[in-house]
C-alpha positions as a LaTeX table, in Angstrom:
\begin{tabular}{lrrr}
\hline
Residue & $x$ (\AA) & $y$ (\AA) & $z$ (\AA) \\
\hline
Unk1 & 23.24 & $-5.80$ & $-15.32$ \\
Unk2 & 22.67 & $-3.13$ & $-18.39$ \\
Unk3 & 20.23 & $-0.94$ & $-16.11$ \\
Unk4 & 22.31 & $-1.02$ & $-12.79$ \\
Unk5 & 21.92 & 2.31 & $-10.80$ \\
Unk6 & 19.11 & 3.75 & $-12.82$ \\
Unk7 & 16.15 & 1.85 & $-10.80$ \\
Unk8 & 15.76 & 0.34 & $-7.42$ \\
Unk9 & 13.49 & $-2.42$ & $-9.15$ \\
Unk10 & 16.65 & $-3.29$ & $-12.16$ \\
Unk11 & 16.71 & $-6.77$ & $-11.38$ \\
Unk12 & 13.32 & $-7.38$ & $-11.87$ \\
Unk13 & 13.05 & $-5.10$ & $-14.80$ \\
Unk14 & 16.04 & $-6.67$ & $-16.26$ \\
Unk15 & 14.45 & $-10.22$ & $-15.96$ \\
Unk16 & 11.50 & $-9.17$ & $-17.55$ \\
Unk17 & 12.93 & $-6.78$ & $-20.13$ \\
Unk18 & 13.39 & $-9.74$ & $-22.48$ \\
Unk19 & 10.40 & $-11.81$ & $-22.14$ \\
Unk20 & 8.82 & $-8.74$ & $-23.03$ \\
Unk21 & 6.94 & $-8.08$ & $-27.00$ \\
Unk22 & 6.99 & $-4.66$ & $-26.39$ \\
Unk23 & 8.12 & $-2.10$ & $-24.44$ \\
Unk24 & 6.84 & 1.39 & $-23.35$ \\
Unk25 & 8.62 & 4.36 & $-21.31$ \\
Unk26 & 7.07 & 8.01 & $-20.92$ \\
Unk27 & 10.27 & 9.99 & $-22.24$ \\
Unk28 & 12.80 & 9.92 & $-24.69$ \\
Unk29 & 15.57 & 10.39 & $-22.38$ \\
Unk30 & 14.68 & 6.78 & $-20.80$ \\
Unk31 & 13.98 & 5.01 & $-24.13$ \\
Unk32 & 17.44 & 6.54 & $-25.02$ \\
Unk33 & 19.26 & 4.86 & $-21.80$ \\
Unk34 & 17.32 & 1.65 & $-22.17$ \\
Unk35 & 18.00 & 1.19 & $-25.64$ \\
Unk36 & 21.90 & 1.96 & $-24.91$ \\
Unk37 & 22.25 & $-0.26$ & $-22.05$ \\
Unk38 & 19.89 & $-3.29$ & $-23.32$ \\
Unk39 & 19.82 & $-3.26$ & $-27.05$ \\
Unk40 & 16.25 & $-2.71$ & $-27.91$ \\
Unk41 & 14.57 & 0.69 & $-28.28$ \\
Unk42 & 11.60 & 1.06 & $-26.46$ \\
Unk43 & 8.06 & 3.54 & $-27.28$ \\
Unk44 & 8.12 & 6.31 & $-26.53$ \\
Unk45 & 4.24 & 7.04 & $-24.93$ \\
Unk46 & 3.16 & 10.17 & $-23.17$ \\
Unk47 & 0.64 & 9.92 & $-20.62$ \\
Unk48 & $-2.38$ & 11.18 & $-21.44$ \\
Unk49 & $-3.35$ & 14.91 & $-20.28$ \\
Unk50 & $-6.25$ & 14.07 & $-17.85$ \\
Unk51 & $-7.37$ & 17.57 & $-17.20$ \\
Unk52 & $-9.70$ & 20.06 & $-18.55$ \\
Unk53 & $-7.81$ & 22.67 & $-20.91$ \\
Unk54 & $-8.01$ & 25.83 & $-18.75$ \\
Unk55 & $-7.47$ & 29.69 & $-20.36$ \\
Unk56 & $-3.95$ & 31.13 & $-19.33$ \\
Unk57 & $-4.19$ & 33.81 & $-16.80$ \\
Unk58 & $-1.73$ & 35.04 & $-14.59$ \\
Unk59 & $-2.95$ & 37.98 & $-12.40$ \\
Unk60 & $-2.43$ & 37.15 & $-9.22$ \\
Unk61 & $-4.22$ & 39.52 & $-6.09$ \\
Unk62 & $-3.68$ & 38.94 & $-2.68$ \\
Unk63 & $-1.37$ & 36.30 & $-1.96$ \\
Unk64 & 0.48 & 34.51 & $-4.26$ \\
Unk65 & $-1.52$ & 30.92 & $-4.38$ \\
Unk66 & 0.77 & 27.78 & $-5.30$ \\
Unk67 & $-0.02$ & 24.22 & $-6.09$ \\
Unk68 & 2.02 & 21.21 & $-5.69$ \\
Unk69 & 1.07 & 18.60 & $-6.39$ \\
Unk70 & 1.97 & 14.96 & $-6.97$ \\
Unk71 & 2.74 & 11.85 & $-5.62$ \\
Unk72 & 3.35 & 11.12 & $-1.63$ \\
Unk73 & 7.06 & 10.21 & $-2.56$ \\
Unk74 & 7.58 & 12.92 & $-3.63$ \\
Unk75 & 6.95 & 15.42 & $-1.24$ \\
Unk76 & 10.84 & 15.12 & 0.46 \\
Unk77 & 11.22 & 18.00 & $-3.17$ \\
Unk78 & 8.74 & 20.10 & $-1.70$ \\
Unk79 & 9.95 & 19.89 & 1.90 \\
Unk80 & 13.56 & 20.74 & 0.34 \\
Unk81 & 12.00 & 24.07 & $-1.19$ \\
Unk82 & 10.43 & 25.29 & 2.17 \\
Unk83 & 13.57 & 27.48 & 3.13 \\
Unk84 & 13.20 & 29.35 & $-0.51$ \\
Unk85 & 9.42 & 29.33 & 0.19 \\
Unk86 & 9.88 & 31.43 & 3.23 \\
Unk87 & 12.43 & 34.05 & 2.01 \\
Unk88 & 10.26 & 34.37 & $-0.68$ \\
Unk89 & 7.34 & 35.11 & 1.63 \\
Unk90 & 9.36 & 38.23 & 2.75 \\
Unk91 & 8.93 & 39.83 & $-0.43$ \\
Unk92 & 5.40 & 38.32 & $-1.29$ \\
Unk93 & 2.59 & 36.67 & 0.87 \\
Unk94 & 2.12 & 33.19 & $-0.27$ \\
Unk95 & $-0.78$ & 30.69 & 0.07 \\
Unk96 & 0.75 & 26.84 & $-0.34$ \\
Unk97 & $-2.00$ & 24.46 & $-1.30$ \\
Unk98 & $-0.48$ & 20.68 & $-0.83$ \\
Unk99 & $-2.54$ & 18.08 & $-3.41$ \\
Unk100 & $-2.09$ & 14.10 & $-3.01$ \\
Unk101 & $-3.03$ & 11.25 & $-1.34$ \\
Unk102 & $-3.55$ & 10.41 & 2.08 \\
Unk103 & $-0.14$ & 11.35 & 4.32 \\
Unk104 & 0.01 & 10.64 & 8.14 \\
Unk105 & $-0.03$ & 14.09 & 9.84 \\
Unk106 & 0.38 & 16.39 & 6.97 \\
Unk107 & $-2.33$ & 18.55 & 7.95 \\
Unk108 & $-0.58$ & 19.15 & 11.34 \\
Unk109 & 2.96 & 19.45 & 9.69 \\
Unk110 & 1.42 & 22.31 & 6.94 \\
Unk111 & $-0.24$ & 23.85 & 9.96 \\
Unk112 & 2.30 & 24.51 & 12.09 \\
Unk113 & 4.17 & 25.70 & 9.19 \\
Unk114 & 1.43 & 28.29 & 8.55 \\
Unk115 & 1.82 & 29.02 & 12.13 \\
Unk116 & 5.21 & 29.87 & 12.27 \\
Unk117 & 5.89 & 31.61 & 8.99 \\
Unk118 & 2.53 & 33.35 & 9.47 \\
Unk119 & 0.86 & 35.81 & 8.59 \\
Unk120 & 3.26 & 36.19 & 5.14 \\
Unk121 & 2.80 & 32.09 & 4.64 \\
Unk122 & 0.19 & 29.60 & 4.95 \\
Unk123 & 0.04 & 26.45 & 3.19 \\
Unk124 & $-3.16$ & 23.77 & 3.47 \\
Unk125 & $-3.50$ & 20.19 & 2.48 \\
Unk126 & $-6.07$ & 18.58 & 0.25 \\
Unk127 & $-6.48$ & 14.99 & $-0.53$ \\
Unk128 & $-6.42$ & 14.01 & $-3.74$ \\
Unk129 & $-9.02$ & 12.99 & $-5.85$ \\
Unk130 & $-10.05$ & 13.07 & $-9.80$ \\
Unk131 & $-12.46$ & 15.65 & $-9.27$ \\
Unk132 & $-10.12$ & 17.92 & $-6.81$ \\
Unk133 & $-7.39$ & 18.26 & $-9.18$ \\
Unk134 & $-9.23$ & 20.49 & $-11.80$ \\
Unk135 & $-10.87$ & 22.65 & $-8.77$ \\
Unk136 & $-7.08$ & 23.21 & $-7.26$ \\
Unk137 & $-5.69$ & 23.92 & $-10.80$ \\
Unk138 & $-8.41$ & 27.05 & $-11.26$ \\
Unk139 & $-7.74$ & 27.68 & $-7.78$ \\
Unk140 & $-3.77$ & 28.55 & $-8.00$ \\
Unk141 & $-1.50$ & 31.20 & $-9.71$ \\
Unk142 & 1.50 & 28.92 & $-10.26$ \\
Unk143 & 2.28 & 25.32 & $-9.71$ \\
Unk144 & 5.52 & 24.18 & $-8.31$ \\
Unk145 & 7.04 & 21.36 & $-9.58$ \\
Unk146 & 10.83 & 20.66 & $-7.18$ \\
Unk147 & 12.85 & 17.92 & $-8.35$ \\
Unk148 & 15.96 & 17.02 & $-8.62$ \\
Unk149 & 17.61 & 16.43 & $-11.64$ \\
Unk150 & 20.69 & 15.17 & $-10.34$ \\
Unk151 & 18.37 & 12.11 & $-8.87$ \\
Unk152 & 19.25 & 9.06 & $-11.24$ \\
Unk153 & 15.34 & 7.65 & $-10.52$ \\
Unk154 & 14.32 & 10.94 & $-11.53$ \\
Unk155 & 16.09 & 11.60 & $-14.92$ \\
Unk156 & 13.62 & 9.36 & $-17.11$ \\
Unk157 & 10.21 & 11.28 & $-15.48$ \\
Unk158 & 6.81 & 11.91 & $-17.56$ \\
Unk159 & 6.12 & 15.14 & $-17.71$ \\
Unk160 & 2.68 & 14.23 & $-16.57$ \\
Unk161 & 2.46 & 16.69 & $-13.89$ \\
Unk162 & 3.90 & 19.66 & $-16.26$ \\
Unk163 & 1.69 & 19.02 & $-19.19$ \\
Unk164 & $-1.40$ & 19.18 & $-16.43$ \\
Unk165 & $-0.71$ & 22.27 & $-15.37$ \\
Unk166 & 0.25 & 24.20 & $-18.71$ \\
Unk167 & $-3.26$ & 22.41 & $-20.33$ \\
Unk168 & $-5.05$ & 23.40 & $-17.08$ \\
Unk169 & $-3.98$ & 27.18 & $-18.21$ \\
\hline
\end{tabular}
């Protein structure tokens, strides 16, 4: 199988790979390894920048407020970054706010965070919705985007959540 270890779903990729007309991925780096392993270069197609284009400004008072935010998958990248989050919050009081969809007992889990990194740390969920993402990008300083590279179902990404944030200023 040409796309073995890249995706949990190859086979069924693989069987429909060549019943396919056309083919789309969201970054070169994935057209590249599909087009070595299978024969066929796919399109390369960004996904689109929902947001509103935001001014850049960085002048943070207070705590330092952070965004993350993404899918629920993908919160095991933000969980990994808690230890740095908390050393940091020696140096500088942060404010965590947690953006996606609807997770059994994250509110309770970023509480009792708060609680016991407090007062220097306090992090708050908010569910995700079209209109909530443009409020929390004006809200924050920075967003925080953990991954890990070294993930093979990571190296192929769109850059969707980058883009959002740099275009939200």
């Amino acid at each position: 199988n040409p796309l073995a270890g890249v995706n949990p779903r190859v086979g069924l990729y693989a069987r429909l790979l060549p019943a396919c007309s056309a083919v789309s991925v969201p970054s070169a780096r994935l057209a590249r390894v599909i087009a070595e392993r299978c024969g066929s270069a796919p399109r390369v197609i960004d996904d689109p920048c929902e947001g509103v284009r935001g001014d850049t400004c960085f002048a943070p008072s207070g705590p330092l407020r952070l965004l993350w935010f993404g899918h629920p998958a993908n919160l095991r990248y933000l969980q990994a970054l808690v230890p740095s989050l908390a050393e940091l919050a020696h140096e500088r009081a942060l404010a965590l706010e947690v953006v996606t969809g609807e997770v059994q007992g994250i509110e309770s889990g970023l509480d009792k965070l708060s609680r016991q990194l407090a007062p220097r740390f306090s992090a708050r969920y908010t569910r995700w919705s079209l209109e909530e993402m443009p409020q929390a990008l004006e809200r924050c300083d920075l967003v925080i985007i953990p991954s890990d590279p070294g993930n093979p179902k990571k190296f192929g990404a769109s850059p969707n959540r980058l883009i959002e944030a740099l275009v939200a200023g």
